[in-house]
């Protein structure tokens, strides 16, 4: 065959040039490809692509909305982070004398158009490569690609996904079904964690990759879409259709600062890693990890890890450099050359949680999306979740579906009246991030206090989170909702009032994101606005606020063993008998804070969640009662350095006033893309126990598999050995800037 041999590399969640097995192989091995065409595909079932339509064209794909809640599947915060990350990769590849084609369409359509375009040139496609992904839709996409390759006689290869902490081939699990259902059991089987990860791979040197196809025969974007030519255009086309996804959004508070102001991309990910190690963030992590406000209480690496801008083993290696004193640039950092410490150990522990959630996806397949979760497999767990879908609701559901829709709307907007939940939801809406502590409370509140189908919540997180990761999100929601791998299941319930007293013990977090409560002095009022006495409500213009007149949930809570408020049961006197004198809006009952939590590993931090009780010692808590959060500078409001005091500021009435028609609805009439059938498939048996080849450390080279017939075992080829960079530190190993 004349002409060049082109390798098409379909990039998904591997938005990096360093520790990238495919690029590393191409830069260091004898492969015989003349050209490398890396392509990033914007898949229309997961990202709304109508912004890329050429003038006057219409979208051949259905809208990218979720199944249960009909939310846009990728909201503005993640769309922006994604755009930054993809563009950063493009720039990095260009710096390596290659490039990146950004294409819109299903994987099958994009690949078919590339195959057709290259057929009309003297060149031919030598192979199509992708990194193997283990979640339902991603496997479907792989299968579509394999089929296109098979039809065209093109070899297709899935490369092992190496962005996790412990490589699949080293876990000792022979098949996915061997994974223990309890994290602790799995963790113990892997310890000591510090010794487990494989070494990362060097970034290719300049001019070592095959060149990018020149413009005169490079396959173009197929109609009716246009490919972006500048970053600004890329971002604006991605964001245009998902700008206003809440018809009645909460206002952005004047003084609030995002805990996640970071930009996407490999370069930015590395900046964050270096900064964390240098400034001691990794060492302090163990003490600060349960924080709610500020930049540095936790690593904020999740977005970079989720998109594969950095890998878990790269983070681990950076920790090694600090612990073992291997990088002089860390010589002034806390923990330098002192071995593993509580903080670095805890970070590794969390990275293992991330691995575990993905292994659960491999074990349970599409059960990840099933309302009865991983537990449903046994047929013993069939809880009747409340739903806004009249067709799905059980007969006599209380509250009825239309009321549940109102509750869900208020939950999304952060107007439930439960301070901690509302603050977390507003922070999420405005910034695309909220802490792990907040996520646990939100999920528990939604699934356990309100009893609503937890998948609405998981889908909303998918829409809003910058760091959305299919396994981490859905498996964590399952865990907290009681249908996943939490051994305590339904018995673990977070009391969001007690949690607020414990983890927001000066009210800074709630006051930051729910400005309506800023002027209130008493924490119990900040955490549940309806407990405020009438005089204060009137003084601050809050009497008619929906969080006072109609809180979605009321939780009895004692502060220092005293009744929570002198003005108990005010709602009984609410105007117009709105709730008919009931203390239980929407048919719910006020609950006292029950539920204890005493077992070991939970999907955060490895320490037991604090026990729940109905009394609270307000001097306890993670902030030590100082009133100033560790990340004080980021809290610019007047409350930054005080525990209690006279909160000045004008109360704002954010009552739930009339609203326009929502941009999406619960009508359940929107058709969806076949690839969205992850829910439909949830009733199908899980992906059968993908074999995991244990301990096959670097020997044989990767193989290219014939089109369309990639045996699952072949997805776990041992990777090449590591001849090209020094371990554990070499200058070529310092990420993209190295
Ligand atoms: P750190 O506390 O600094 O932890 C370091 C890293 O460990 C994180 O970046 C993350 O990669 C990993 N990690 C930590 N906790 C977990 C966990 N429980 N499960 C899996 N990985 C973990 N994380 C996501 O990355 N994407 C999600 O979509 C996601 N959805 C979640 C939904 C719910 C309901 C809950 C309770 C948790 C969810 N998490 C998710 C896990 C966790 O909340 C975030 O990883 C963490 O808050 C991100 O902030 P960080 O990077 O500062 O984390």
CSV table of C-alpha atoms in Angstrom, one decimal, residues 271-494:
chain,number,residue,atom,x,y,z
A,271,UNK,CA,0.5,23.5,39.2
A,272,UNK,CA,-2.0,22.4,41.8
A,273,UNK,CA,-0.1,19.3,42.7
A,274,UNK,CA,3.2,21.2,43.1
A,275,UNK,CA,1.5,23.9,45.2
A,276,UNK,CA,-0.1,21.3,47.5
A,277,UNK,CA,3.2,19.5,48.1
A,278,UNK,CA,5.2,22.7,48.5
A,279,UNK,CA,2.8,24.5,50.8
A,280,UNK,CA,2.2,21.5,53.1
A,281,UNK,CA,-1.4,20.9,51.9
A,282,UNK,CA,-0.7,17.2,51.5
A,283,UNK,CA,0.7,16.9,55.0
A,284,UNK,CA,-2.2,18.8,56.6
A,285,UNK,CA,-4.8,17.0,54.6
A,286,UNK,CA,-5.6,14.5,57.4
A,287,UNK,CA,-6.6,17.4,59.7
A,288,UNK,CA,-8.3,19.7,57.2
A,289,UNK,CA,-10.1,17.2,54.9
A,290,UNK,CA,-13.5,17.7,56.4
A,291,UNK,CA,-13.6,21.4,55.7
A,292,UNK,CA,-16.3,23.2,53.8
A,293,UNK,CA,-14.8,26.6,52.8
A,294,UNK,CA,-11.7,27.6,51.1
A,295,UNK,CA,-9.1,26.3,48.7
A,296,UNK,CA,-6.8,24.1,50.7
A,297,UNK,CA,-8.8,22.0,53.1
A,298,UNK,CA,-8.7,19.2,50.5
A,299,UNK,CA,-6.6,18.7,47.4
A,300,UNK,CA,-9.2,19.8,44.7
A,301,UNK,CA,-7.5,17.3,42.4
A,302,UNK,CA,-10.7,15.5,41.6
A,303,UNK,CA,-11.5,17.4,38.4
A,304,UNK,CA,-8.0,16.8,37.0
A,305,UNK,CA,-8.1,13.1,37.9
A,306,UNK,CA,-11.6,12.7,36.5
A,307,UNK,CA,-10.6,14.0,33.1
A,308,UNK,CA,-7.2,12.2,33.2
A,309,UNK,CA,-5.3,15.5,33.1
A,310,UNK,CA,-3.1,13.9,35.8
A,311,UNK,CA,-3.0,10.3,37.1
A,312,UNK,CA,-3.2,9.0,40.6
A,313,UNK,CA,0.2,7.4,40.4
A,314,UNK,CA,1.7,10.7,39.4
A,315,UNK,CA,0.2,12.3,42.6
A,316,UNK,CA,1.6,9.4,44.6
A,317,UNK,CA,5.1,9.9,43.1
A,318,UNK,CA,5.0,13.5,44.0
A,319,UNK,CA,4.2,12.5,47.5
A,320,UNK,CA,7.2,10.1,47.4
A,321,UNK,CA,9.5,12.9,46.4
A,322,UNK,CA,8.4,14.9,49.5
A,323,UNK,CA,8.5,11.9,51.9
A,324,UNK,CA,11.8,10.5,50.8
A,325,UNK,CA,13.5,13.9,50.2
A,326,UNK,CA,14.0,13.2,46.5
A,327,UNK,CA,13.2,16.6,45.1
A,328,UNK,CA,15.2,19.5,46.4
A,329,UNK,CA,12.6,21.9,45.4
A,330,UNK,CA,10.5,20.6,48.3
A,331,UNK,CA,13.3,20.9,50.8
A,332,UNK,CA,11.5,23.7,52.6
A,333,UNK,CA,8.2,22.0,52.6
A,334,UNK,CA,6.7,20.4,55.7
A,335,UNK,CA,7.3,16.7,55.8
A,336,UNK,CA,10.4,16.8,53.6
A,337,UNK,CA,12.4,13.6,53.9
A,338,UNK,CA,10.4,12.4,56.9
A,339,UNK,CA,8.7,9.4,55.3
A,340,UNK,CA,5.0,8.9,55.0
A,341,UNK,CA,2.9,11.0,57.3
A,342,UNK,CA,-0.8,11.0,58.3
A,343,UNK,CA,-1.6,13.5,55.6
A,344,UNK,CA,0.1,11.8,52.6
A,345,UNK,CA,-1.2,8.4,53.9
A,346,UNK,CA,-4.8,9.8,53.9
A,347,UNK,CA,-4.4,11.1,50.4
A,348,UNK,CA,-3.4,7.6,49.2
A,349,UNK,CA,-6.3,6.2,51.0
A,350,UNK,CA,-8.7,8.5,49.2
A,351,UNK,CA,-7.1,7.6,45.9
A,352,UNK,CA,-7.8,4.0,46.7
A,353,UNK,CA,-11.5,4.9,47.3
A,354,UNK,CA,-11.5,6.2,43.8
A,355,UNK,CA,-10.1,2.9,42.5
A,356,UNK,CA,-12.6,1.0,44.5
A,357,UNK,CA,-15.6,2.9,43.0
A,358,UNK,CA,-14.3,2.1,39.5
A,359,UNK,CA,-13.8,-1.6,40.4
A,360,UNK,CA,-17.5,-1.6,41.7
A,361,UNK,CA,-18.5,-0.3,38.2
A,362,UNK,CA,-16.6,-3.2,36.7
A,363,UNK,CA,-18.2,-5.6,39.0
A,364,UNK,CA,-21.8,-4.4,38.9
A,365,UNK,CA,-22.0,-2.9,35.4
A,366,UNK,CA,-25.2,-1.1,34.6
A,367,UNK,CA,-26.5,-1.8,38.1
A,368,UNK,CA,-24.7,1.5,38.9
A,369,UNK,CA,-27.7,3.3,37.5
A,370,UNK,CA,-30.4,1.1,39.0
A,371,UNK,CA,-32.6,2.6,41.8
A,372,UNK,CA,-32.1,-0.4,43.9
A,373,UNK,CA,-28.4,-0.2,43.3
A,374,UNK,CA,-25.8,-2.9,43.9
A,375,UNK,CA,-28.1,-4.3,46.5
A,376,UNK,CA,-30.9,-4.9,44.1
A,377,UNK,CA,-29.1,-7.8,42.5
A,378,UNK,CA,-30.1,-10.1,45.3
A,379,UNK,CA,-33.7,-9.0,44.8
A,380,UNK,CA,-33.9,-8.3,48.5
A,381,UNK,CA,-33.8,-4.5,48.3
A,382,UNK,CA,-36.7,-3.0,46.5
A,383,UNK,CA,-37.4,0.2,48.3
A,384,UNK,CA,-40.1,2.4,46.8
A,385,UNK,CA,-38.6,5.7,46.1
A,386,UNK,CA,-40.7,8.8,45.8
A,387,UNK,CA,-40.7,10.2,42.3
A,388,UNK,CA,-42.0,13.2,40.4
A,389,UNK,CA,-42.9,10.9,37.5
A,390,UNK,CA,-46.7,10.2,37.8
A,391,UNK,CA,-46.3,7.0,35.7
A,392,UNK,CA,-43.6,5.6,38.0
A,393,UNK,CA,-45.0,6.6,41.4
A,394,UNK,CA,-46.6,4.0,43.6
A,395,UNK,CA,-50.3,4.3,44.1
A,396,UNK,CA,-51.0,6.9,46.8
A,397,UNK,CA,-47.5,8.2,46.9
A,398,UNK,CA,-47.2,10.8,49.7
A,399,UNK,CA,-46.4,13.5,48.7
A,400,UNK,CA,-47.8,13.0,45.2
A,401,UNK,CA,-45.6,13.4,42.1
A,402,UNK,CA,-46.4,17.1,41.5
A,403,UNK,CA,-45.4,18.0,45.1
A,404,UNK,CA,-42.2,15.9,44.7
A,405,UNK,CA,-41.4,18.0,41.6
A,406,UNK,CA,-41.7,21.2,43.7
A,407,UNK,CA,-39.5,19.7,46.4
A,408,UNK,CA,-36.9,18.7,43.8
A,409,UNK,CA,-36.9,22.1,42.3
A,410,UNK,CA,-36.3,23.7,45.7
A,411,UNK,CA,-33.6,21.1,46.4
A,412,UNK,CA,-31.8,22.0,43.2
A,413,UNK,CA,-32.1,25.8,43.9
A,414,UNK,CA,-30.9,25.4,47.5
A,415,UNK,CA,-34.2,26.6,49.1
A,416,UNK,CA,-35.2,23.7,51.2
A,417,UNK,CA,-34.7,25.6,54.5
A,418,UNK,CA,-32.0,23.2,55.7
A,419,UNK,CA,-29.0,25.5,55.8
A,420,UNK,CA,-26.2,23.1,55.2
A,421,UNK,CA,-28.0,21.5,52.3
A,422,UNK,CA,-29.0,24.8,50.7
A,423,UNK,CA,-25.4,26.2,51.1
A,424,UNK,CA,-24.0,23.1,49.4
A,425,UNK,CA,-26.5,23.1,46.6
A,426,UNK,CA,-25.9,26.8,45.9
A,427,UNK,CA,-22.2,26.4,46.0
A,428,UNK,CA,-22.5,23.5,43.6
A,429,UNK,CA,-24.7,25.5,41.3
A,430,UNK,CA,-22.4,28.5,41.2
A,431,UNK,CA,-19.0,26.9,41.2
A,432,UNK,CA,-19.4,23.3,40.1
A,433,UNK,CA,-17.8,22.1,43.4
A,434,UNK,CA,-18.8,21.3,46.9
A,435,UNK,CA,-16.9,19.4,49.5
A,436,UNK,CA,-17.1,15.7,50.3
A,437,UNK,CA,-18.7,16.4,53.6
A,438,UNK,CA,-21.4,18.5,51.9
A,439,UNK,CA,-21.9,15.9,49.3
A,440,UNK,CA,-22.5,13.2,51.9
A,441,UNK,CA,-25.0,15.4,53.7
A,442,UNK,CA,-26.8,16.4,50.5
A,443,UNK,CA,-27.1,12.8,49.3
A,444,UNK,CA,-28.3,11.5,52.7
A,445,UNK,CA,-30.8,14.3,53.0
A,446,UNK,CA,-32.3,13.7,49.6
A,447,UNK,CA,-32.4,9.9,49.7
A,448,UNK,CA,-32.9,9.2,53.4
A,449,UNK,CA,-34.7,12.2,54.9
A,450,UNK,CA,-36.8,12.9,51.8
A,451,UNK,CA,-37.0,9.4,50.4
A,452,UNK,CA,-36.8,10.6,46.8
A,453,UNK,CA,-35.3,8.5,44.1
A,454,UNK,CA,-31.6,9.2,44.7
A,455,UNK,CA,-30.9,9.1,40.9
A,456,UNK,CA,-32.4,12.7,40.6
A,457,UNK,CA,-29.6,13.8,42.9
A,458,UNK,CA,-26.9,11.7,41.1
A,459,UNK,CA,-28.0,13.1,37.8
A,460,UNK,CA,-27.9,16.7,39.1
A,461,UNK,CA,-24.4,16.1,40.4
A,462,UNK,CA,-23.5,14.7,36.9
A,463,UNK,CA,-24.8,18.0,35.5
A,464,UNK,CA,-23.2,20.3,37.9
A,465,UNK,CA,-19.9,18.8,39.2
A,466,UNK,CA,-16.6,19.9,37.6
A,467,UNK,CA,-15.2,16.6,38.8
A,468,UNK,CA,-18.0,14.4,37.7
A,469,UNK,CA,-16.8,10.9,37.3
A,470,UNK,CA,-19.3,8.2,36.4
A,471,UNK,CA,-18.0,5.6,39.0
A,472,UNK,CA,-17.2,8.0,41.8
A,473,UNK,CA,-20.5,9.9,41.5
A,474,UNK,CA,-22.9,7.0,41.1
A,475,UNK,CA,-21.3,4.6,43.5
A,476,UNK,CA,-21.0,7.4,46.2
A,477,UNK,CA,-24.6,8.3,45.7
A,478,UNK,CA,-25.5,4.6,46.0
A,479,UNK,CA,-23.4,4.3,49.1
A,480,UNK,CA,-25.0,7.2,50.9
A,481,UNK,CA,-28.5,6.3,49.6
A,482,UNK,CA,-28.1,2.9,51.3
A,483,UNK,CA,-28.3,0.8,48.1
A,484,UNK,CA,-24.6,0.5,47.5
A,485,UNK,CA,-21.6,-0.8,49.3
A,486,UNK,CA,-22.1,0.8,52.7
A,487,UNK,CA,-22.3,-2.1,55.1
A,488,UNK,CA,-24.6,0.0,57.3
A,489,UNK,CA,-26.9,0.8,54.4
A,490,UNK,CA,-30.2,2.4,55.5
A,491,UNK,CA,-29.0,2.6,59.1
A,492,UNK,CA,-26.5,5.4,58.4
A,493,UNK,CA,-28.4,8.7,58.3
A,494,UNK,CA,-26.7,12.1,58.5
